[in-house]
C-alpha cells in the first residue's frame, strides 16, 4: 500500500517523476551531507577551548570519528568500490621466509652453499595471501617471563629435532608439554652464560662483565647465536646484542631468539657483505658458529674487520680448543695457523687465550696498516659508502672514515645532546603513541566495549621495528622513558644514510630495501612504526600492497602498526589495511598540518 504523501506526489508529477526532479533531490541530499559534516566539525572545535597540538588523548571522541567519516565520504565521492579482503595462505607457508627458496636457487644455478644465501631476484611471484599462524600459536608471554619461556607451537621445531640436538641445547632448554623453558642464569653450571660472560670480561682486562659499558663495549654482533642465551644475558647488562644466523627451515636460531623477544635477523657469511656500514659494532662474538674463518682467502674474517670498530674485540670460542685451519705457516721461527697469520695481516692483536676461547683486538691506530710488509690491501676511498648486500671484498675498509674513533674514546663520537631537538619531538610522539595502543581505539567494535581507557599499553610490546628510522629518535625516546622494549632501526637504502649515526648511539639498526622482504621469520615483531615511509615509496618501483603484506607477515597477531604520513598516503594506507583485515583508524593531529596517523591492529585469525 502506498502512503498518502506518495499519492499526492503522484498527482503532481505523475507515476514517473521527471529526471530533473530526481537530479534536484540528489543534489539536495549531497548538500545536506556537506552542511552536516561542516557543522559537526565546527561543533567539536567549539567544545575544545584550548587545543594542544600533537596530543590525541581524546582520540575516541567526535574529532577522530569525523576524520574517519571524511575519508569514507571522499572514497564514495570518487566512486571507489570496496576492495575484497585477501585470503589466507596455505599451511605450508606458516613459516614462510621470502628470498630463501633453496629449490629455486638451485634451479637458478647456485651451488656450493650459495643456494642457502639470500636471492630475492630468483624468487618466483606467488599468490598474494596472508601468512597464517600455526594451529597451536599463542600470544607470547610478557617480559621478563617471556624471555625464558616460549610456547612450543610458536616455533618450528619438533620433539624429535629437540631430542636429536646437541648436549648444549638440552642443557639450556627444557621441552615440556606446550612450552620451551630456557634456564635462567641463576641456575647455570660453571660453563653457563653467566660465567662465560665473566670470563670474556676478565680476558680483556676487566673485573667483571658489568664493566663492559665502561670499557666502551655497547653493541655486540652475535654470529650463530644458538637460542639467544648469550644475547639475553648481555641485554640484562644494558648492552645491545644483535644475533645473526643463517636461514633454517626448522629449529631456527633467529626464530627462537625473536620469539624470546631478543634482537635477531637472518644473515650469513657466504657471498655478500652484511647490511651494516663499516665500523658498526664494538664486539663480534662467534661461539661454535660453524664458520671457517680462513676460507675464501680470509674474506669472511675481513668482513668481520669491516663491521668492527677500532679497538673492538673479536671473540672466538672453538669447540676443538684450537684455531680452525689444519695447515701451519712458519714465521720468525713460530708455527702459525692461517687464521693467526691473517689476523696479523689485518692488524689484530691476540689479547688472550683461555681454554677454548680466543680474543683479538682490532688496532686503534691506522698507522699500523702502513707498517705491514705483507698484508691485506686497503680499499679505495668511498668503496664502503653503501653496504647493502654488496659482494664480499678482500680489502680493509673504513680507515679513512671520520668515524674511525676507538671505542675507548667515546667522548669524541656521537653524543646524545647532538639530537636533543629530535629527541624532544619523539618524546612527545611516544607518549601519544602509547596512549593509542589499546583496543578501545576501535570502541565501535562489538567485541571491544567500554568507556574507560585501561592503562596503556593494553597489549604487551617487547620489540618495535622503526621502518624509516631517520636519526633513531623513536629509539632514543624509548630508552629515555625506560620502556622495556628494543627497537630495530631500519634505514631505507634510497633515503639519506643515517644508519652510522644510529649505530654510534648504541642502538640496533640495519639497511634495507623495502621493495624486498625483510630477512626475518613470520610473527616476530610486536609493533611496526613508519614516519613518511609511504610517501617515500610512492616514487619507487615497489608495490605498496606488497609492502603491507610483508608488514603483516612479520607482525605477530594482535600486534600494532603506527604510520605517520601525509593525508593522501594515509588514505591509501587505510584502504590497503582494510584489504588485509587490519582494524584501522585515522587520527587527526589537530595541528593544522596535512599529517595524519594511521593506527592499526592485526587480528588473531585462528582459521
Tab-separated table of N, CA and C in Angstrom, residues 23-176:
chain	number	residue	atom	x	y	z
A	23	UNK	N	17.249	14.517	-10.080
A	23	UNK	CA	18.568	15.136	-10.006
A	23	UNK	C	18.600	16.198	-8.915
A	24	UNK	N	17.485	16.979	-8.813
A	24	UNK	CA	17.396	18.003	-7.784
A	24	UNK	C	17.453	17.389	-6.390
A	25	UNK	N	16.778	16.261	-6.191
A	25	UNK	CA	16.787	15.585	-4.890
A	25	UNK	C	18.190	15.098	-4.533
A	26	UNK	N	18.896	14.563	-5.529
A	26	UNK	CA	20.251	14.052	-5.286
A	26	UNK	C	21.194	15.171	-4.881
A	27	UNK	N	21.107	16.325	-5.588
A	27	UNK	CA	21.959	17.466	-5.256
A	27	UNK	C	21.653	17.971	-3.856
A	28	UNK	N	20.371	18.010	-3.500
A	28	UNK	CA	19.979	18.473	-2.171
A	28	UNK	C	20.534	17.561	-1.081
A	29	UNK	N	20.487	16.262	-1.347
A	29	UNK	CA	20.995	15.297	-0.378
A	29	UNK	C	22.496	15.473	-0.148
A	30	UNK	N	23.248	15.647	-1.236
A	30	UNK	CA	24.696	15.849	-1.111
A	30	UNK	C	25.010	17.141	-0.356
A	31	UNK	N	24.241	18.193	-0.638
A	31	UNK	CA	24.445	19.469	0.058
A	31	UNK	C	24.174	19.319	1.547
A	32	UNK	N	23.121	18.548	1.882
A	32	UNK	CA	22.789	18.323	3.285
A	32	UNK	C	23.925	17.598	4.014
A	33	UNK	N	24.534	16.581	3.370
A	33	UNK	CA	25.665	15.848	3.976
A	33	UNK	C	26.823	16.786	4.231
A	34	UNK	N	27.114	17.669	3.241
A	34	UNK	CA	28.230	18.609	3.388
A	34	UNK	C	28.012	19.559	4.551
A	35	UNK	N	26.811	20.095	4.656
A	35	UNK	CA	26.490	21.037	5.725
A	35	UNK	C	26.603	20.366	7.085
A	36	UNK	N	26.060	19.136	7.192
A	36	UNK	CA	26.121	18.425	8.465
A	36	UNK	C	27.553	18.119	8.857
A	37	UNK	N	28.383	17.704	7.880
A	37	UNK	CA	29.800	17.408	8.174
A	37	UNK	C	30.513	18.639	8.659
A	38	UNK	N	30.250	19.773	8.014
A	38	UNK	CA	30.909	21.018	8.422
A	38	UNK	C	30.461	21.436	9.804
A	39	UNK	N	29.143	21.308	10.058
A	39	UNK	CA	28.632	21.756	11.351
A	39	UNK	C	29.131	20.884	12.477
A	40	UNK	N	29.252	19.534	12.227
A	40	UNK	CA	29.755	18.660	13.285
A	40	UNK	C	31.186	18.987	13.622
A	41	UNK	N	31.984	19.307	12.593
A	41	UNK	CA	33.390	19.662	12.856
A	41	UNK	C	33.470	20.956	13.641
A	42	UNK	N	32.624	21.946	13.252
A	42	UNK	CA	32.635	23.225	13.959
A	42	UNK	C	32.167	23.051	15.393
A	43	UNK	N	31.183	22.174	15.577
A	43	UNK	CA	30.673	21.945	16.920
A	43	UNK	C	31.760	21.363	17.806
A	44	UNK	N	32.553	20.422	17.245
A	44	UNK	CA	33.632	19.820	18.041
A	44	UNK	C	34.675	20.854	18.398
A	45	UNK	N	35.020	21.716	17.418
A	45	UNK	CA	36.011	22.741	17.700
A	45	UNK	C	35.538	23.694	18.793
A	46	UNK	N	34.224	23.941	18.831
A	46	UNK	CA	33.710	24.903	19.793
A	46	UNK	C	33.777	24.380	21.220
A	47	UNK	N	33.765	23.033	21.409
A	47	UNK	CA	33.824	22.495	22.759
A	47	UNK	C	35.249	22.166	23.149
A	48	UNK	N	36.230	22.583	22.351
A	48	UNK	CA	37.635	22.373	22.689
A	48	UNK	C	38.281	23.735	22.872
A	49	UNK	N	38.193	24.329	24.054
A	49	UNK	CA	38.629	25.722	24.239
A	49	UNK	C	40.120	25.920	24.035
A	50	UNK	N	40.959	24.920	24.455
A	50	UNK	CA	42.403	25.102	24.353
A	50	UNK	C	43.011	23.871	23.697
A	51	UNK	N	42.949	23.777	22.358
A	51	UNK	CA	43.522	22.594	21.700
A	51	UNK	C	45.037	22.563	21.852
A	52	UNK	N	45.576	21.385	22.185
A	52	UNK	CA	47.013	21.194	22.345
A	52	UNK	C	47.534	20.418	21.143
A	53	UNK	N	48.476	20.967	20.382
A	53	UNK	CA	48.975	20.274	19.191
A	53	UNK	C	49.604	18.937	19.552
A	54	UNK	N	49.357	17.968	18.675
A	54	UNK	CA	50.001	16.661	18.753
A	54	UNK	C	49.670	15.875	20.024
A	55	UNK	N	48.550	16.165	20.662
A	55	UNK	CA	48.114	15.358	21.789
A	55	UNK	C	46.757	14.780	21.428
A	56	UNK	N	46.645	13.444	21.478
A	56	UNK	CA	45.429	12.810	20.978
A	56	UNK	C	44.741	12.015	22.085
A	57	UNK	N	44.741	12.550	23.301
A	57	UNK	CA	44.160	11.791	24.397
A	57	UNK	C	42.666	11.576	24.209
A	58	UNK	N	42.009	12.435	23.459
A	58	UNK	CA	40.572	12.281	23.222
A	58	UNK	C	40.299	11.714	21.835
A	59	UNK	N	41.179	10.791	21.421
A	59	UNK	CA	41.109	10.302	20.046
A	59	UNK	C	39.818	9.576	19.732
A	60	UNK	N	39.115	9.068	20.772
A	60	UNK	CA	37.891	8.329	20.503
A	60	UNK	C	36.672	9.238	20.419
A	61	UNK	N	36.906	10.520	20.557
A	61	UNK	CA	35.784	11.451	20.527
A	61	UNK	C	35.396	11.789	19.098
A	62	UNK	N	34.598	12.850	18.989
A	62	UNK	CA	33.982	13.175	17.714
A	62	UNK	C	34.996	13.539	16.642
A	63	UNK	N	36.126	14.154	17.030
A	63	UNK	CA	37.099	14.593	16.026
A	63	UNK	C	37.670	13.409	15.270
A	64	UNK	N	37.990	12.341	16.001
A	64	UNK	CA	38.543	11.150	15.354
A	64	UNK	C	37.508	10.534	14.414
A	65	UNK	N	36.265	10.491	14.871
A	65	UNK	CA	35.229	9.916	14.025
A	65	UNK	C	34.994	10.785	12.799
A	66	UNK	N	35.152	12.100	12.953
A	66	UNK	CA	34.992	12.988	11.807
A	66	UNK	C	36.049	12.708	10.747
A	67	UNK	N	37.278	12.425	11.192
A	67	UNK	CA	38.343	12.098	10.241
A	67	UNK	C	38.025	10.819	9.489
A	68	UNK	N	37.486	9.825	10.205
A	68	UNK	CA	37.110	8.563	9.561
A	68	UNK	C	36.000	8.801	8.542
A	69	UNK	N	34.966	9.553	8.966
A	69	UNK	CA	33.848	9.831	8.061
A	69	UNK	C	34.312	10.594	6.832
A	70	UNK	N	35.288	11.484	7.018
A	70	UNK	CA	35.792	12.267	5.893
A	70	UNK	C	36.357	11.365	4.810
A	71	UNK	N	37.185	10.410	5.225
A	71	UNK	CA	37.800	9.537	4.238
A	71	UNK	C	36.769	8.614	3.584
A	72	UNK	N	35.782	8.161	4.368
A	72	UNK	CA	34.753	7.302	3.794
A	72	UNK	C	33.914	8.062	2.763
A	73	UNK	N	33.537	9.318	3.090
A	73	UNK	CA	32.752	10.123	2.155
A	73	UNK	C	33.555	10.447	0.898
A	74	UNK	N	34.866	10.744	1.098
A	74	UNK	CA	35.697	11.064	-0.065
A	74	UNK	C	35.847	9.857	-0.970
A	75	UNK	N	36.001	8.676	-0.327
A	75	UNK	CA	36.113	7.449	-1.120
A	75	UNK	C	34.849	7.215	-1.929
A	76	UNK	N	33.683	7.483	-1.314
A	76	UNK	CA	32.421	7.306	-2.036
A	76	UNK	C	32.280	8.323	-3.157
A	77	UNK	N	32.711	9.556	-2.889
A	77	UNK	CA	32.580	10.598	-3.902
A	77	UNK	C	33.448	10.314	-5.118
A	78	UNK	N	34.562	9.603	-4.911
A	78	UNK	CA	35.429	9.252	-6.033
A	78	UNK	C	34.962	7.993	-6.746
A	79	UNK	N	33.904	7.415	-6.226
A	79	UNK	CA	33.369	6.224	-6.888
A	79	UNK	C	34.180	4.975	-6.611
A	80	UNK	N	34.969	4.977	-5.504
A	80	UNK	CA	35.794	3.811	-5.206
A	80	UNK	C	34.933	2.707	-4.624
A	81	UNK	N	35.151	1.529	-5.079
A	81	UNK	CA	34.427	0.377	-4.571
A	81	UNK	C	35.261	-0.321	-3.512
A	82	UNK	N	34.623	-0.960	-2.591
A	82	UNK	CA	35.329	-1.655	-1.513
A	82	UNK	C	36.113	-2.829	-2.090
A	83	UNK	N	37.406	-2.862	-1.762
A	83	UNK	CA	38.271	-3.918	-2.255
A	83	UNK	C	38.004	-5.206	-1.476
A	84	UNK	N	38.187	-6.307	-2.135
A	84	UNK	CA	37.991	-7.597	-1.495
A	84	UNK	C	39.135	-7.890	-0.535
A	85	UNK	N	38.802	-8.488	0.608
A	85	UNK	CA	39.831	-8.893	1.557
A	85	UNK	C	40.639	-10.049	0.973
A	86	UNK	N	41.930	-10.055	1.287
A	86	UNK	CA	42.798	-11.115	0.800
A	86	UNK	C	42.573	-12.380	1.614
A	87	UNK	N	42.783	-13.526	0.951
A	87	UNK	CA	42.612	-14.802	1.621
A	87	UNK	C	43.857	-15.222	2.381
A	88	UNK	N	43.746	-16.339	3.089
A	88	UNK	CA	44.842	-16.864	3.874
A	88	UNK	C	45.688	-17.818	3.040
A	89	UNK	N	46.989	-17.808	3.291
A	89	UNK	CA	47.880	-18.746	2.616
A	89	UNK	C	47.662	-20.154	3.168
A	90	UNK	N	48.203	-21.123	2.460
A	90	UNK	CA	48.116	-22.497	2.916
A	90	UNK	C	49.001	-22.766	4.115
A	91	UNK	N	48.810	-23.921	4.721
A	91	UNK	CA	49.552	-24.290	5.917
A	91	UNK	C	51.050	-24.364	5.653
A	92	UNK	N	51.422	-24.693	4.403
A	92	UNK	CA	52.840	-24.852	4.084
A	92	UNK	C	53.618	-23.545	4.166
A	93	UNK	N	52.937	-22.420	4.247
A	93	UNK	CA	53.616	-21.124	4.296
A	93	UNK	C	53.536	-20.480	5.681
A	94	UNK	N	53.260	-21.266	6.708
A	94	UNK	CA	53.155	-20.721	8.056
A	94	UNK	C	54.472	-20.111	8.524
A	95	UNK	N	55.608	-20.679	8.087
A	95	UNK	CA	56.925	-20.149	8.466
A	95	UNK	C	57.663	-19.621	7.240
A	96	UNK	N	56.922	-19.065	6.313
A	96	UNK	CA	57.451	-18.643	5.016
A	96	UNK	C	58.395	-17.444	5.159
A	97	UNK	N	59.598	-17.589	4.592
A	97	UNK	CA	60.573	-16.502	4.547
A	97	UNK	C	60.952	-16.276	3.085
A	98	UNK	N	60.505	-15.197	2.459
A	98	UNK	CA	60.842	-14.948	1.049
A	98	UNK	C	62.350	-14.777	0.857
A	99	UNK	N	62.798	-14.974	-0.377
A	99	UNK	CA	64.201	-14.787	-0.789
A	99	UNK	C	65.115	-15.915	-0.340
A	100	UNK	N	64.579	-16.901	0.401
A	100	UNK	CA	65.388	-18.032	0.842
A	100	UNK	C	64.764	-19.344	0.357
A	101	UNK	N	64.448	-19.383	-0.924
A	101	UNK	CA	63.875	-20.572	-1.545
A	101	UNK	C	65.018	-21.418	-2.108
A	102	UNK	N	65.434	-22.421	-1.367
A	102	UNK	CA	66.602	-23.214	-1.740
A	102	UNK	C	66.380	-23.922	-3.072
A	103	UNK	N	65.190	-24.460	-3.293
A	103	UNK	CA	64.905	-25.169	-4.556
A	103	UNK	C	65.029	-24.232	-5.747
A	104	UNK	N	64.449	-23.030	-5.629
A	104	UNK	CA	64.535	-22.063	-6.729
A	104	UNK	C	65.978	-21.613	-6.942
A	105	UNK	N	66.739	-21.473	-5.867
A	105	UNK	CA	68.139	-21.066	-6.004
A	105	UNK	C	68.970	-22.124	-6.712
A	106	UNK	N	68.689	-23.407	-6.423
A	106	UNK	CA	69.393	-24.492	-7.106
A	106	UNK	C	69.073	-24.497	-8.598
A	107	UNK	N	67.807	-24.271	-8.923
A	107	UNK	CA	67.410	-24.224	-10.331
A	107	UNK	C	68.062	-23.045	-11.047
A	108	UNK	N	68.330	-21.974	-10.309
A	108	UNK	CA	68.971	-20.798	-10.897
A	108	UNK	C	70.480	-20.978	-11.057
A	109	UNK	N	71.006	-22.113	-10.581
A	109	UNK	CA	72.427	-22.393	-10.775
A	109	UNK	C	73.310	-22.137	-9.573
A	110	UNK	N	72.728	-21.757	-8.447
A	110	UNK	CA	73.545	-21.533	-7.250
A	110	UNK	C	73.876	-22.876	-6.599
A	111	UNK	N	75.118	-23.038	-6.160
A	111	UNK	CA	75.553	-24.287	-5.532
A	111	UNK	C	76.725	-24.000	-4.599
A	112	UNK	N	77.277	-25.072	-4.016
A	112	UNK	CA	78.403	-24.960	-3.079
A	112	UNK	C	78.069	-24.050	-1.904
A	113	UNK	N	76.850	-24.171	-1.388
A	113	UNK	CA	76.412	-23.383	-0.248
A	113	UNK	C	75.737	-22.081	-0.611
A	114	UNK	N	75.930	-21.612	-1.851
A	114	UNK	CA	75.326	-20.349	-2.261
A	114	UNK	C	73.810	-20.444	-2.382
A	115	UNK	N	73.294	-21.675	-2.501
A	115	UNK	CA	71.837	-21.830	-2.598
A	115	UNK	C	71.142	-21.471	-1.293
A	116	UNK	N	71.900	-21.403	-0.181
A	116	UNK	CA	71.305	-21.047	1.110
A	116	UNK	C	71.369	-19.544	1.371
A	117	UNK	N	71.937	-18.788	0.453
A	117	UNK	CA	72.058	-17.347	0.628
A	117	UNK	C	70.766	-16.653	0.196
A	118	UNK	N	70.705	-15.356	0.415
A	118	UNK	CA	69.531	-14.547	0.080
A	118	UNK	C	69.560	-14.216	-1.411
A	119	UNK	N	68.512	-14.628	-2.143
A	119	UNK	CA	68.422	-14.369	-3.581
A	119	UNK	C	66.988	-13.942	-3.909
A	120	UNK	N	66.681	-12.682	-3.644
A	120	UNK	CA	65.330	-12.184	-3.927
A	120	UNK	C	65.047	-12.145	-5.429
A	121	UNK	N	66.116	-12.012	-6.230
A	121	UNK	CA	65.924	-11.876	-7.668
A	121	UNK	C	65.410	-13.143	-8.325
A	122	UNK	N	65.570	-14.307	-7.671
A	122	UNK	CA	65.099	-15.558	-8.279
A	122	UNK	C	63.811	-16.059	-7.639
A	123	UNK	N	63.327	-15.331	-6.649
A	123	UNK	CA	62.077	-15.746	-6.011
A	123	UNK	C	60.923	-15.551	-6.980
A	124	UNK	N	60.144	-16.559	-7.123
A	124	UNK	CA	59.022	-16.508	-8.060
A	124	UNK	C	57.857	-15.743	-7.454
A	125	UNK	N	57.118	-15.102	-8.326
A	125	UNK	CA	55.911	-14.410	-7.882
A	125	UNK	C	54.903	-15.439	-7.378
A	126	UNK	N	54.380	-15.220	-6.191
A	126	UNK	CA	53.403	-16.129	-5.634
A	126	UNK	C	52.093	-15.384	-5.413
A	127	UNK	N	51.072	-16.160	-5.192
A	127	UNK	CA	49.759	-15.578	-4.963
A	127	UNK	C	49.780	-14.699	-3.721
A	128	UNK	N	49.147	-13.552	-3.812
A	128	UNK	CA	49.074	-12.645	-2.666
A	128	UNK	C	48.099	-13.214	-1.643
A	129	UNK	N	48.619	-13.487	-0.460
A	129	UNK	CA	47.776	-14.032	0.598
A	129	UNK	C	48.409	-13.707	1.938
A	130	UNK	N	47.651	-13.916	3.003
A	130	UNK	CA	48.091	-13.594	4.354
A	130	UNK	C	48.653	-14.841	5.010
A	131	UNK	N	49.896	-14.732	5.502
A	131	UNK	CA	50.534	-15.862	6.173
A	131	UNK	C	49.825	-16.098	7.503
A	132	UNK	N	49.273	-17.276	7.640
A	132	UNK	CA	48.502	-17.587	8.848
A	132	UNK	C	49.413	-18.115	9.953
A	133	UNK	N	49.008	-17.963	11.222
A	133	UNK	CA	49.795	-18.549	12.314
A	133	UNK	C	49.553	-20.050	12.403
A	134	UNK	N	50.476	-20.797	13.023
A	134	UNK	CA	50.249	-22.231	13.215
A	134	UNK	C	49.001	-22.485	14.060
A	135	UNK	N	48.513	-23.693	13.979
A	135	UNK	CA	47.278	-24.053	14.678
A	135	UNK	C	47.397	-23.826	16.183
A	136	UNK	N	48.567	-24.132	16.748
A	136	UNK	CA	48.748	-24.048	18.203
A	136	UNK	C	49.415	-22.743	18.632
A	137	UNK	N	49.417	-21.739	17.774
A	137	UNK	CA	50.079	-20.467	18.109
A	137	UNK	C	49.361	-19.778	19.267
A	138	UNK	N	50.162	-19.196	20.175
A	138	UNK	CA	49.632	-18.426	21.294
A	138	UNK	C	50.393	-17.106	21.399
A	139	UNK	N	49.744	-16.084	21.916
A	139	UNK	CA	50.386	-14.789	22.116
A	139	UNK	C	51.548	-14.970	23.098
A	140	UNK	N	52.751	-14.453	22.779
A	140	UNK	CA	53.906	-14.624	23.677
A	140	UNK	C	53.631	-14.088	25.076
A	141	UNK	N	54.332	-14.660	26.047
A	141	UNK	CA	54.209	-14.232	27.435
A	141	UNK	C	54.910	-12.890	27.635
A	142	UNK	N	54.462	-12.161	28.635
A	142	UNK	CA	55.075	-10.864	28.921
A	142	UNK	C	56.492	-11.045	29.465
A	143	UNK	N	57.298	-10.020	29.238
A	143	UNK	CA	58.630	-9.993	29.851
A	143	UNK	C	58.477	-9.740	31.353
A	144	UNK	N	59.392	-10.209	32.190
A	144	UNK	CA	60.577	-10.987	31.810
A	144	UNK	C	60.319	-12.471	31.626
A	145	UNK	N	59.094	-12.939	31.978
A	145	UNK	CA	58.804	-14.375	31.846
A	145	UNK	C	58.996	-14.852	30.417
A	146	UNK	N	58.541	-14.050	29.434
A	146	UNK	CA	58.605	-14.458	28.041
A	146	UNK	C	60.010	-14.572	27.491
A	147	UNK	N	60.998	-14.047	28.198
A	147	UNK	CA	62.381	-14.170	27.750
A	147	UNK	C	62.926	-15.567	28.038
A	148	UNK	N	62.341	-16.242	29.020
A	148	UNK	CA	62.833	-17.564	29.408
A	148	UNK	C	61.847	-18.685	29.119
A	149	UNK	N	60.607	-18.345	28.760
A	149	UNK	CA	59.595	-19.362	28.468
A	149	UNK	C	58.842	-18.964	27.205
A	150	UNK	N	58.826	-19.847	26.217
A	150	UNK	CA	58.075	-19.589	24.981
A	150	UNK	C	57.138	-20.762	24.716
A	151	UNK	N	56.122	-20.513	23.909
A	151	UNK	CA	55.196	-21.564	23.508
A	151	UNK	C	55.830	-22.387	22.388
A	152	UNK	N	55.858	-23.700	22.559
A	152	UNK	CA	56.498	-24.567	21.562
A	152	UNK	C	55.767	-24.525	20.224
A	153	UNK	N	54.467	-24.222	20.245
A	153	UNK	CA	53.708	-24.148	18.998
A	153	UNK	C	54.010	-22.919	18.172
A	154	UNK	N	54.748	-21.958	18.750
A	154	UNK	CA	55.063	-20.718	18.032
A	154	UNK	C	56.310	-20.823	17.177
A	155	UNK	N	57.125	-21.853	17.389
A	155	UNK	CA	58.359	-22.033	16.623
A	155	UNK	C	58.313	-23.381	15.919
A	156	UNK	N	59.061	-23.459	14.838
A	156	UNK	CA	59.019	-24.668	14.020
A	156	UNK	C	60.121	-25.620	14.466
A	157	UNK	N	59.824	-26.406	15.504
A	157	UNK	CA	60.742	-27.436	15.966
A	157	UNK	C	59.909	-28.579	16.533
A	158	UNK	N	60.299	-29.788	16.214
A	158	UNK	CA	59.578	-30.963	16.704
A	158	UNK	C	60.311	-31.558	17.894
A	159	UNK	N	59.617	-32.420	18.613
A	159	UNK	CA	60.228	-33.067	19.763
A	159	UNK	C	61.416	-33.926	19.336
A	160	UNK	N	61.293	-34.578	18.185
A	160	UNK	CA	62.391	-35.412	17.682
A	160	UNK	C	63.615	-34.560	17.362
A	161	UNK	N	63.386	-33.378	16.769
A	161	UNK	CA	64.506	-32.487	16.464
A	161	UNK	C	65.192	-32.023	17.744
A	162	UNK	N	64.399	-31.751	18.747
A	162	UNK	CA	64.974	-31.318	20.022
A	162	UNK	C	65.799	-32.435	20.652
A	163	UNK	N	65.265	-33.654	20.646
A	163	UNK	CA	65.961	-34.776	21.267
A	163	UNK	C	67.232	-35.147	20.521
A	164	UNK	N	67.277	-34.865	19.207
A	164	UNK	CA	68.459	-35.197	18.419
A	164	UNK	C	69.497	-34.078	18.428
A	165	UNK	N	69.205	-32.959	19.105
A	165	UNK	CA	70.138	-31.840	19.151
A	165	UNK	C	71.261	-32.130	20.134
A	166	UNK	N	72.268	-31.266	20.168
A	166	UNK	CA	73.447	-31.484	20.987
A	166	UNK	C	73.184	-31.333	22.476
A	167	UNK	N	74.175	-31.714	23.266
A	167	UNK	CA	74.045	-31.671	24.718
A	167	UNK	C	73.885	-30.244	25.230
A	168	UNK	N	74.546	-29.262	24.535
A	168	UNK	CA	74.424	-27.861	24.957
A	168	UNK	C	72.978	-27.411	24.869
A	169	UNK	N	72.276	-27.804	23.790
A	169	UNK	CA	70.877	-27.425	23.636
A	169	UNK	C	70.034	-28.014	24.752
A	170	UNK	N	70.243	-29.283	25.054
A	170	UNK	CA	69.456	-29.920	26.111
A	170	UNK	C	69.730	-29.289	27.463
A	171	UNK	N	70.971	-28.814	27.671
A	171	UNK	CA	71.306	-28.208	28.946
A	171	UNK	C	70.647	-26.838	29.101
A	172	UNK	N	70.461	-26.133	27.976
A	172	UNK	CA	69.905	-24.783	28.043
A	172	UNK	C	68.390	-24.754	27.905
A	173	UNK	N	67.804	-25.834	27.371
A	173	UNK	CA	66.382	-25.829	27.085
A	173	UNK	C	65.696	-27.023	27.743
A	174	UNK	N	64.454	-26.824	28.121
A	174	UNK	CA	63.630	-27.892	28.663
A	174	UNK	C	62.309	-27.884	27.910
A	175	UNK	N	62.026	-28.954	27.186
A	175	UNK	CA	60.813	-29.048	26.393
A	175	UNK	C	59.733	-29.721	27.221
A	176	UNK	N	58.678	-28.980	27.537
A	176	UNK	CA	57.569	-29.519	28.297
A	176	UNK	C	56.395	-29.764	27.348
